Coordinates of C-alpha atoms in Angstrom, one line a residue:
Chain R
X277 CA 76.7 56.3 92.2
X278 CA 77.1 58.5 89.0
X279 CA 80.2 58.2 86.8
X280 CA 82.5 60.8 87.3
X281 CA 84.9 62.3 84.9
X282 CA 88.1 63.4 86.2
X283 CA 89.3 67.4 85.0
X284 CA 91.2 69.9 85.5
X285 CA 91.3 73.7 84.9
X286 CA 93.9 76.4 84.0
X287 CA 93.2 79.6 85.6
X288 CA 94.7 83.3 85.1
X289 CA 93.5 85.5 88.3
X290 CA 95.1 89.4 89.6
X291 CA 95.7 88.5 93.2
X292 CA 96.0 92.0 94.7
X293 CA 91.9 91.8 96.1
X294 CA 92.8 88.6 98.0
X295 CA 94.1 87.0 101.4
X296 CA 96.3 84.4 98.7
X297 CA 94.6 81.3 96.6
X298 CA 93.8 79.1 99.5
X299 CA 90.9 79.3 101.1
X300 CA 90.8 79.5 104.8
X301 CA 89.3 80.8 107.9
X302 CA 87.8 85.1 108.0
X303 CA 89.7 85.7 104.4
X304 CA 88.9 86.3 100.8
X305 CA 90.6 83.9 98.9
X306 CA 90.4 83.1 95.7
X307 CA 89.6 79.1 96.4
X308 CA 86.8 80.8 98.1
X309 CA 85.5 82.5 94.8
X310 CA 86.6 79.4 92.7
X311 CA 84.4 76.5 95.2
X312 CA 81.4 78.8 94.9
X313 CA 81.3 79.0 91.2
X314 CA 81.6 75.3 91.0
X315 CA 78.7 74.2 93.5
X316 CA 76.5 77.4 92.0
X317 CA 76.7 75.4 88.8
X318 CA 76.4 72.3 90.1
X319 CA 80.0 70.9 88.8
X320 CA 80.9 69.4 91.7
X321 CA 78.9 68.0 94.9
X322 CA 80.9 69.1 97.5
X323 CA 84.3 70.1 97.6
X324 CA 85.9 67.5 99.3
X325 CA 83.8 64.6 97.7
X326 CA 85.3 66.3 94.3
X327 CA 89.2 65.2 95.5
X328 CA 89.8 68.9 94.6
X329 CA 93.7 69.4 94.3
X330 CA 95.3 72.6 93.3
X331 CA 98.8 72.8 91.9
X332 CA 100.3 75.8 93.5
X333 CA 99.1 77.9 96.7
X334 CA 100.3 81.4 95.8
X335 CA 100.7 83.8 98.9
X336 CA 98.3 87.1 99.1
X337 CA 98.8 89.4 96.3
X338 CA 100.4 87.0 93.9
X339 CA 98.9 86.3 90.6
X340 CA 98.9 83.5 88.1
X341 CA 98.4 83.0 84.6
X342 CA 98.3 79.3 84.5
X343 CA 97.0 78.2 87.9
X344 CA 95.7 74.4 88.0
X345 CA 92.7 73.0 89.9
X346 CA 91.4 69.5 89.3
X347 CA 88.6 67.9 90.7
X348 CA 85.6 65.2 89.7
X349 CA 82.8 66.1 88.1
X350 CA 79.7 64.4 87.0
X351 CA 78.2 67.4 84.8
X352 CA 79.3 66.4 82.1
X353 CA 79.7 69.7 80.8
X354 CA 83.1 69.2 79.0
X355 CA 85.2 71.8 77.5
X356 CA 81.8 74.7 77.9
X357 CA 83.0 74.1 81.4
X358 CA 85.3 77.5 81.7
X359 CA 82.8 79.3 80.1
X360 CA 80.4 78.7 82.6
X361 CA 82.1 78.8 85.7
X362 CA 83.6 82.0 84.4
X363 CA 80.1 83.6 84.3
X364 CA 79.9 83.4 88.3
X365 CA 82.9 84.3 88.7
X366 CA 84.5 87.8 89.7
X367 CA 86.2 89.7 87.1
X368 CA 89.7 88.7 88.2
X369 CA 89.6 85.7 88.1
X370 CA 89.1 83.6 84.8
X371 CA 89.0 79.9 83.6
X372 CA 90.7 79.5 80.7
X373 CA 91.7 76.0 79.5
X374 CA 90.4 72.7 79.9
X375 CA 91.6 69.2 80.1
X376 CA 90.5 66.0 81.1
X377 CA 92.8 63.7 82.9
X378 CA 93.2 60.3 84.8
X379 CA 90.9 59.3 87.7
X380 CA 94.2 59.6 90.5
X381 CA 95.2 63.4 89.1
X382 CA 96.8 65.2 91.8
X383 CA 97.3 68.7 90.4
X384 CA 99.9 69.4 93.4
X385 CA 101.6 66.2 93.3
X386 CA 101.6 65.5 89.6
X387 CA 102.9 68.7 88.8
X388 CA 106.6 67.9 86.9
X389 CA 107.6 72.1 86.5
X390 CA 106.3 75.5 87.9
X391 CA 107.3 78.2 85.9
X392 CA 107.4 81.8 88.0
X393 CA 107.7 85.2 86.6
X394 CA 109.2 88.3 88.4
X395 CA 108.4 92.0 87.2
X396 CA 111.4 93.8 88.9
X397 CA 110.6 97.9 88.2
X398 CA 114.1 98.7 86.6
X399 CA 115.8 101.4 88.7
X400 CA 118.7 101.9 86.9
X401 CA 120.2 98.2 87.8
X402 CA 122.9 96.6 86.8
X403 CA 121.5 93.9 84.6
X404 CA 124.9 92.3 83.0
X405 CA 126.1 91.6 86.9
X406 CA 122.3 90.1 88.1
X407 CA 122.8 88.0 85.0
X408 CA 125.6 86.5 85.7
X409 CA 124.7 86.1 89.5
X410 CA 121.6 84.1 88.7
X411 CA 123.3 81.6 86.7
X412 CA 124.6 80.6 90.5
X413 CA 120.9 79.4 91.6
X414 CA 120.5 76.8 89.1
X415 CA 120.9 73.3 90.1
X416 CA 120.4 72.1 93.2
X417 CA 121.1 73.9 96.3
X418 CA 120.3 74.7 99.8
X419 CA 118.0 77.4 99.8
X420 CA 117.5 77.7 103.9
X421 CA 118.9 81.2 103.2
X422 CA 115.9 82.0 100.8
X423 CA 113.2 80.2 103.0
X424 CA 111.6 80.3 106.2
X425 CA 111.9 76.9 107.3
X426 CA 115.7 75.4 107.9
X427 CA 114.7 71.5 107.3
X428 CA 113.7 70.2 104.0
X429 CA 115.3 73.1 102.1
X430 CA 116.9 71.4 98.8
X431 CA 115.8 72.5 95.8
X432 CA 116.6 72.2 92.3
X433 CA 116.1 75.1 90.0
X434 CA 115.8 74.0 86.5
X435 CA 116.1 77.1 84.7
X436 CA 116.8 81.1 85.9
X437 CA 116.2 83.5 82.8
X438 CA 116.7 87.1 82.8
X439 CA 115.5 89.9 80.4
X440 CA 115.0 93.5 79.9
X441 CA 111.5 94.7 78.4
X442 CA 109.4 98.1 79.1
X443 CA 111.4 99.2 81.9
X444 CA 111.0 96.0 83.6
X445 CA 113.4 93.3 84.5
X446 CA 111.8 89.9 84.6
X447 CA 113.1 87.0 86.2
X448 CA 111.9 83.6 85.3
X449 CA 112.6 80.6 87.6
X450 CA 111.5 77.6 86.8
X451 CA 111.7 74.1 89.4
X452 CA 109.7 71.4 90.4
X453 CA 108.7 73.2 93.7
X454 CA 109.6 75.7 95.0
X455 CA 109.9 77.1 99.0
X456 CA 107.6 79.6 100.3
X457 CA 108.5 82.8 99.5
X458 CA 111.6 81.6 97.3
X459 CA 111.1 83.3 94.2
X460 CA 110.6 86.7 96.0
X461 CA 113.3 86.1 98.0
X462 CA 115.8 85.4 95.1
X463 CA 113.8 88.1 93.5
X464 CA 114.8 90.5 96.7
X465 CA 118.3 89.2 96.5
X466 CA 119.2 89.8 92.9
X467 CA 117.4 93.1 92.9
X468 CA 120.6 93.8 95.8
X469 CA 122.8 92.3 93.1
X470 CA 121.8 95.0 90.4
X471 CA 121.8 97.8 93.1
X472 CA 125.4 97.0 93.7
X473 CA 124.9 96.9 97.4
X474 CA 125.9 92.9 97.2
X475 CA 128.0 90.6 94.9
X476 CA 128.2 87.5 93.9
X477 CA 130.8 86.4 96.2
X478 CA 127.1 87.2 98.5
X479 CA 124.7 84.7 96.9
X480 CA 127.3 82.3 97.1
X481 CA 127.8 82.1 100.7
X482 CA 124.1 82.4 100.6
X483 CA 123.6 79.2 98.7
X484 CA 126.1 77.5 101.0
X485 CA 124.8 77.6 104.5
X486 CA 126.4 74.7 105.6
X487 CA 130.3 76.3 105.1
X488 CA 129.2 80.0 105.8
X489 CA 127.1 81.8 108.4
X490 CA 123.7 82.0 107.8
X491 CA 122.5 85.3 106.4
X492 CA 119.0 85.5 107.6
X493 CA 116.6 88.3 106.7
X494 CA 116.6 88.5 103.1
X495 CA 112.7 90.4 102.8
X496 CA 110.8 89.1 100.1
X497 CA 109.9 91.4 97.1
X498 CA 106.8 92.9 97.1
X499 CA 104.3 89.8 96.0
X500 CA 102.6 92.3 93.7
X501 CA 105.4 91.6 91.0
X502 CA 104.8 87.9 91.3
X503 CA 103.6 85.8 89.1
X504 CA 102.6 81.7 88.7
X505 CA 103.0 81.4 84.8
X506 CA 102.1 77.9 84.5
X507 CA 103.2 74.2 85.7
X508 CA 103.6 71.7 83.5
X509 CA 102.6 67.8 83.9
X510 CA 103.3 64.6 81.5
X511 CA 100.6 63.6 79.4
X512 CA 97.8 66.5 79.8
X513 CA 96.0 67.4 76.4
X514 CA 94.5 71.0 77.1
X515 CA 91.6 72.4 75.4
X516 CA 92.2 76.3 75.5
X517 CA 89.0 78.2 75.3
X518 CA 89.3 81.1 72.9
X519 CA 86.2 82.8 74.0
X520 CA 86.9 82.7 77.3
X521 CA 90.7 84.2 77.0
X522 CA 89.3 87.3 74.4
X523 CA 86.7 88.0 77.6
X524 CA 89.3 88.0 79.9
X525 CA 91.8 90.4 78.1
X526 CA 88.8 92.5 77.7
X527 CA 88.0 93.0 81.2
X528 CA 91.7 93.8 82.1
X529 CA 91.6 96.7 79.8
X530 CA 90.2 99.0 82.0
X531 CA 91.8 97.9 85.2
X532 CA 94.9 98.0 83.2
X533 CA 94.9 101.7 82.3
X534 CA 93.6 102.4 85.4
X535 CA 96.8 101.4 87.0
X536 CA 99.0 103.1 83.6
X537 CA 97.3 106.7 84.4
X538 CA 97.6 106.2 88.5
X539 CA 101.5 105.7 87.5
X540 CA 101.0 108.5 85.0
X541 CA 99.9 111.4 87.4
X542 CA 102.2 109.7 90.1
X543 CA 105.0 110.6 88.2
X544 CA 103.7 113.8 86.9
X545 CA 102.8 115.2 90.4
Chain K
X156 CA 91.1 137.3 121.8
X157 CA 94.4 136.0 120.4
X158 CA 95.6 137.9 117.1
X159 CA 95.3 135.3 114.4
X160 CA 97.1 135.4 110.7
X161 CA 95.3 134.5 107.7
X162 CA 97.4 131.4 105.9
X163 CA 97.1 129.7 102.6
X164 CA 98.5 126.3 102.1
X165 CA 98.8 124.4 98.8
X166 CA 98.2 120.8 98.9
X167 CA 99.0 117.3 96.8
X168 CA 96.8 114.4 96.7
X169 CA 96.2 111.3 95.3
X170 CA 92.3 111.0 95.5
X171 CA 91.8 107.2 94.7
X172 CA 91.1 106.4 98.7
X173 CA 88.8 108.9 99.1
X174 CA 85.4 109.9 98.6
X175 CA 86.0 113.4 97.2
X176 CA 87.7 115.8 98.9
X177 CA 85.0 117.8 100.7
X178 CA 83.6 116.5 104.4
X179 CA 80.4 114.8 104.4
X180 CA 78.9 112.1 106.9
X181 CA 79.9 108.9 106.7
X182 CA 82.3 109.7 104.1
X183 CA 86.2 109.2 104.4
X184 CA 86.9 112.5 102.6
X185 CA 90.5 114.3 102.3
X186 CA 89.2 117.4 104.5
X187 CA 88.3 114.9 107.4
X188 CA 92.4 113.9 107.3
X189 CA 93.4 117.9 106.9
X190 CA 90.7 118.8 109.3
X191 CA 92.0 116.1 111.8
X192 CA 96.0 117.4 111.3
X193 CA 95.0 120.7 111.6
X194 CA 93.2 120.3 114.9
X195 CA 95.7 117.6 116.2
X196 CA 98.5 120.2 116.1
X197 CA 96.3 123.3 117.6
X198 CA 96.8 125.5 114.4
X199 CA 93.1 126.2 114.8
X200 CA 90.7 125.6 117.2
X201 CA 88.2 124.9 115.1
X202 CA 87.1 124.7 111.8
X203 CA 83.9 127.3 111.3
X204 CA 85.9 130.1 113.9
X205 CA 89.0 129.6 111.5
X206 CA 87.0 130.7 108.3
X207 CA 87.9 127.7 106.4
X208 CA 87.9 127.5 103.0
X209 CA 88.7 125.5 99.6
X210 CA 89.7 126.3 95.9
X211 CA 88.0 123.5 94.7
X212 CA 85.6 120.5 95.3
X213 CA 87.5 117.8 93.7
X214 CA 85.0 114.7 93.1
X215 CA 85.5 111.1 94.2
X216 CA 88.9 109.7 93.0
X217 CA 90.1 113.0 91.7
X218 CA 93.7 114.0 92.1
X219 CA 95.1 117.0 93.0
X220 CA 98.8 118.9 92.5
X221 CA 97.7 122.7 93.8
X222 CA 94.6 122.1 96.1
X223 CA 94.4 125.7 97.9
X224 CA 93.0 125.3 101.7
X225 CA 92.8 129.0 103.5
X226 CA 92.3 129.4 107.4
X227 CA 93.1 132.2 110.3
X228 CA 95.2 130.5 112.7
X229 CA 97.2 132.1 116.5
X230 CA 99.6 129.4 116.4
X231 CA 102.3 131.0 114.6
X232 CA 104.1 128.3 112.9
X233 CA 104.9 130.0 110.2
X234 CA 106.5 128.6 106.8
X235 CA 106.8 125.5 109.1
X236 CA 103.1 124.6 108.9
X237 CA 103.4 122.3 106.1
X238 CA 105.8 120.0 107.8
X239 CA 103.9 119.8 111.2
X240 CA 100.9 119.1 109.6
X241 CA 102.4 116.7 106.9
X242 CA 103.6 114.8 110.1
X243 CA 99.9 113.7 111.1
X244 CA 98.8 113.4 107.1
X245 CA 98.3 110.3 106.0
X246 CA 100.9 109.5 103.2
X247 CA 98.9 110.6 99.7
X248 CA 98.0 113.6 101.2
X249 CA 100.9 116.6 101.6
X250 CA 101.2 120.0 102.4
X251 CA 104.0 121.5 100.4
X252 CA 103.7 125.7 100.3
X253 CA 102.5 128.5 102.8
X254 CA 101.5 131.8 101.6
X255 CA 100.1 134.3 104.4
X256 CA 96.8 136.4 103.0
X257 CA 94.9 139.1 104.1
X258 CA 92.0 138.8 106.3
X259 CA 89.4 138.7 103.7
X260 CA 91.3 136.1 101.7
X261 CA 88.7 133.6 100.5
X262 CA 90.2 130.5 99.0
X263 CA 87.0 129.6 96.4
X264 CA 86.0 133.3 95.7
X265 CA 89.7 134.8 95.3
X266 CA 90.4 131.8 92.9
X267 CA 91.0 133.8 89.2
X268 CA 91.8 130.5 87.2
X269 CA 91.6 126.8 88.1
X270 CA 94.2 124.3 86.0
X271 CA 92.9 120.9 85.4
X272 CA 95.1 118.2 83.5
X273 CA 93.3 115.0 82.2
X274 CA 95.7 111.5 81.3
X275 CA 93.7 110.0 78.6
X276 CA 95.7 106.4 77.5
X277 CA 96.2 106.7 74.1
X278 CA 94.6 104.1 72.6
X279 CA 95.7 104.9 69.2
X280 CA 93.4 108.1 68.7
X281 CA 93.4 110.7 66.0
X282 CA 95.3 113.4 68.1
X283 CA 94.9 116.2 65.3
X284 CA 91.2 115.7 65.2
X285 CA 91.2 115.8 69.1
X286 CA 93.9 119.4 69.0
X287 CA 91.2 120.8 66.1
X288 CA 88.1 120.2 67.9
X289 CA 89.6 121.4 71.7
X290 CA 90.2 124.4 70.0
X291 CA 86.2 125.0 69.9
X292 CA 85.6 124.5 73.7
X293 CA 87.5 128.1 74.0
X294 CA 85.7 130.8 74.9
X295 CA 82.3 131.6 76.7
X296 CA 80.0 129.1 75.7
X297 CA 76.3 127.6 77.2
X298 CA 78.2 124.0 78.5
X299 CA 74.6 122.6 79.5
X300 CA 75.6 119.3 77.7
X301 CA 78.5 119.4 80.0
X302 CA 77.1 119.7 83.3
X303 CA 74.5 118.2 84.9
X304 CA 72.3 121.2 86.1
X305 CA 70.8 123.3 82.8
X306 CA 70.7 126.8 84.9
X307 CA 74.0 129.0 85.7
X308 CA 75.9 127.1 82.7
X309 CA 77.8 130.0 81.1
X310 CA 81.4 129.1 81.5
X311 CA 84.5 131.0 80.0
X312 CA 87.5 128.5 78.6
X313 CA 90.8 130.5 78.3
X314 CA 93.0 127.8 77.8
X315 CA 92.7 124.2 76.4
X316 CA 95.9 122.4 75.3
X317 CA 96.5 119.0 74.1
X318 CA 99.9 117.0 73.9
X319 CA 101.0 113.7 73.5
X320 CA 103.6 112.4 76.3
X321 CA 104.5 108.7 77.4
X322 CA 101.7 106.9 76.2
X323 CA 98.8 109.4 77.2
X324 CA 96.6 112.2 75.2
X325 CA 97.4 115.2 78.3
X326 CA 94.5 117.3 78.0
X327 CA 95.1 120.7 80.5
X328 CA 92.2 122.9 80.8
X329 CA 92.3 126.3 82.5
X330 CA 89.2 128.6 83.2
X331 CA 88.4 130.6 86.1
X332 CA 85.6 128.2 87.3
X333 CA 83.8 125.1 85.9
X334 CA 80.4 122.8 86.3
X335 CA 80.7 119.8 88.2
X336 CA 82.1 116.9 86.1
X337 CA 83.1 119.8 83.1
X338 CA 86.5 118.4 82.5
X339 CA 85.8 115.0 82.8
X340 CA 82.6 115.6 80.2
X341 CA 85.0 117.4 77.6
X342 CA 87.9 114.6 78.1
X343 CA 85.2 112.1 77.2
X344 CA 83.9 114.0 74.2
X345 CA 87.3 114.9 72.9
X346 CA 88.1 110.6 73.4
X347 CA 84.9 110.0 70.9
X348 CA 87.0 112.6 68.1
X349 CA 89.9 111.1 68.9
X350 CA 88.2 107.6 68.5
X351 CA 86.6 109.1 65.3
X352 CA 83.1 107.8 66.6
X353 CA 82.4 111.9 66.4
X354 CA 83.4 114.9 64.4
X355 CA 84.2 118.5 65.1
X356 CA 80.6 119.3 64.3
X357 CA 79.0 117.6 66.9
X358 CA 81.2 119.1 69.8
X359 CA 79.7 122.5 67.4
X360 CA 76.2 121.3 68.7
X361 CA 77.1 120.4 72.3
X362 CA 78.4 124.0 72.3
X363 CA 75.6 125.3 70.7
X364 CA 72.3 123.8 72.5
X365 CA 69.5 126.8 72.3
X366 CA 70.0 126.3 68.4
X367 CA 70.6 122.5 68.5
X368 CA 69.0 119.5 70.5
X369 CA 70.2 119.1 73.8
X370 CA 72.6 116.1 73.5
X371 CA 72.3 114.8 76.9
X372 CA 74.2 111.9 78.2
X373 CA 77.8 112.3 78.0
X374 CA 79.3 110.1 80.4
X375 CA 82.5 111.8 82.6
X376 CA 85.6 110.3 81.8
X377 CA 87.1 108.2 84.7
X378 CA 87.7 110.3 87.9
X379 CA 91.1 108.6 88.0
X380 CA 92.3 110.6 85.1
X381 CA 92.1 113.7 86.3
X382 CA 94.1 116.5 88.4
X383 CA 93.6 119.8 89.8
X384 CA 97.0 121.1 89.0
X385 CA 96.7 124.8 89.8
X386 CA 94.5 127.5 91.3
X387 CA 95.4 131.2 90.8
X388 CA 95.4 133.9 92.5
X389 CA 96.1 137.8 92.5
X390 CA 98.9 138.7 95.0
X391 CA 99.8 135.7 96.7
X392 CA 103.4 135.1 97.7
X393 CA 104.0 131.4 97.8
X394 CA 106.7 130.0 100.1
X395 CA 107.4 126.3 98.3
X396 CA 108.3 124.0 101.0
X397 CA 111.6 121.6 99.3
X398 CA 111.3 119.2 102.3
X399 CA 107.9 118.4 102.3
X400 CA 107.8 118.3 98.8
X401 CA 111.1 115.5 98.9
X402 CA 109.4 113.5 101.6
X403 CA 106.3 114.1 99.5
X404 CA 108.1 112.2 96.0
X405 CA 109.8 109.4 98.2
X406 CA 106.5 108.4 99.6
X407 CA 105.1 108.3 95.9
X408 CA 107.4 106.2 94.7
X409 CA 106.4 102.8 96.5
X410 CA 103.2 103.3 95.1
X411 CA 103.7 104.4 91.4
X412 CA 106.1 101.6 91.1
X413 CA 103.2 99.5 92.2
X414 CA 100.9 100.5 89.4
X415 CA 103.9 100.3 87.1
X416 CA 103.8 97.2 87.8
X417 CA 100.4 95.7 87.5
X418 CA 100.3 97.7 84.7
X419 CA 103.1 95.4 83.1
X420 CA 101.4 92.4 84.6
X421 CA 98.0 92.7 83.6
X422 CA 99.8 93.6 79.9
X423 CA 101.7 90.2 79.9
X424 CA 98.4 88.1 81.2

């Protein structure tokens, strides 16, 4: 048996070209992009026999900018090791920061944050009254009412920040974990705040299921406005890769105007 | 045989989930939609007896705000026509003005001017250099290094017209016919002045190849950019259709918001 150092990855990816991050049965997922460009290289044996762990599964269409896989390898490629991967991999999808951690590092269950970013098109909301509404989801609550499942539904949100920039409000949420759909649910929710279609007499009654009627059926935001910013753990040294982040905001220029002009003549039309 | 009217319609679309607008095999082109609608609702009975015809080939991924279709038709709908077939288009494709013709009405041949309008993202170009140096594609000129073919490449500019608006270089373009992949060619030249990788004497040359080497090789500007705004004609009484064209705005907006979006998201990667 070979010696095997123990790493993990920070990835950036677009999500919109895939079924979600984790790989499974008849879809493209990323995870299915990300196994293949370790076993081309030869990083990892197999998969499994790698103890692969990933720190967040985002749903289709959600992107990340700090994604975190961790696995063994005995390559012994070190920090080259985003640059190399990243050659096999597609275009959206980009390595970006190494870091080499302790033999039992579970990237899911040593994760002590995640950090999520909302980009919320501004139509004209009423930012002052979602502020103050959002201050409500901090601490711990039941979130059954921004969830699908109704057991094991306590949460703790650390931190909700809201800001105006470009036409955008973005909410950040930060927690330890989070429940599927959550942050496109609070997302959803606060967007109803700024409309003025709901108060914050609404979220709440939300947030207290127990004492008030459940109010099912909050729709998630669209997951294209989603994003996994990063998660943080105790203890990781990362080793960013310059190279590798330059190549990666080079390849999202064109994509990126590509999607300013669509909005461009959609407007203009 | 039924007496049939001759109708004009004029059309929107959003060509980036198509492969051009004309019908071709094995090709999901916008005609093969308008076709279908047309023929679903019994406004003609088929294409050839109806003496279809089109302003203008857009390309793959072009756009289009005044797409001219003409056709004889016995089903008498009327100024309605754009909402009954708008009902079985799909939702980047509308109908939204009805003009009755005479019989000889051709849609390509009757055409007198064609408006195209390029979005060039600004990317910090030299605008003046860009207005100067549009001002020499005026005017009948041999546009061989424009076009692809080097026969039949006379081609009379009346109009080209630069301003800055929101981010992008607008580049409108009027003649009363162009080469394949014209605009596109002169939006890419005009980027290399604006870039300053070119001056106004080498767009001279293009303009001038019998006296000059043929410069071969400009490479189109991305279909994406570019919109067929208007087509012209001599006597035609429009009849603008406010409904379709409400319905037509509504359905837009899900989908510019979208590229808003990713726009902002790939930015803050």
């Amino acid at each position: 048996m070979t010696n095997k150092t123990r790493v993990a990855l920070k990835l950036a990816y677009i999500g919109d070209q895939y079924h979600g991050f984790q790989i499974q049965q008849n879809a493209h997922a990323i995870e299915s992009e990300i196994f293949a460009a370790l076993e081309k290289n030869d990083v990892v044996d197999g998969i499994k026999e790698a103890r692969y762990s990933s720190a967040a599964r985002t749903d289709r269409g959600v992107h990340a900018s700090g994604q975190i896989i961790a696995f063994d390898t005995g390559a012994g490629f070190g920090d080259s090791l985003p640059r190399i991967i990243n050659h096999d991999l597609p275009d959206d999808i980009w390595a970006w920061a190494y870091a080499e951690v302790p033999s039992g590092f579970d990237a899911r269950r040593d994760a002590v944050r995640r950090d999520y970013r909302y980009y919320l098109y501004d139509q004209g909301y009423n930012v002052p009254a979602m502020k103050e509404s959002s201050r409500l989801f901090t601490g711990t609550h039941d979130f059954s009412n921004f969830a699908r499942k109704i057991e094991g539904v306590v949460r703790t949100i650390n931190r909700i920040e809201i800001c105006e920039r470009d036409g955008f409000i973005i909410i950040d949420v930060s927690a330890p974990s989070f429940l599927w759909n959550m942050v496109r649910r609070i997302a959803a929710a606060l967007e109803q705040i700024g409309a003025g279609s709901q108060d914050s007499g609404w979220i709440k009654e939300l947030l207290d299921p127990k004492r008030h009627p459940v109010h099912r059926g909050i729709k998630p935001a669209p997951a294209y406005g989603l994003v996994l910013r990063s998660v943080a753990f105790e203890g990781v040294e990362w080793i960013e890769d310059e190279y590798s982040k330059g190549r990666m905001r080079d390849a999202f220029v064109d994509v990126r105007i590509r999607h300013a002009t669509m909005n461009a003549i959609y407007s203009g039309l």
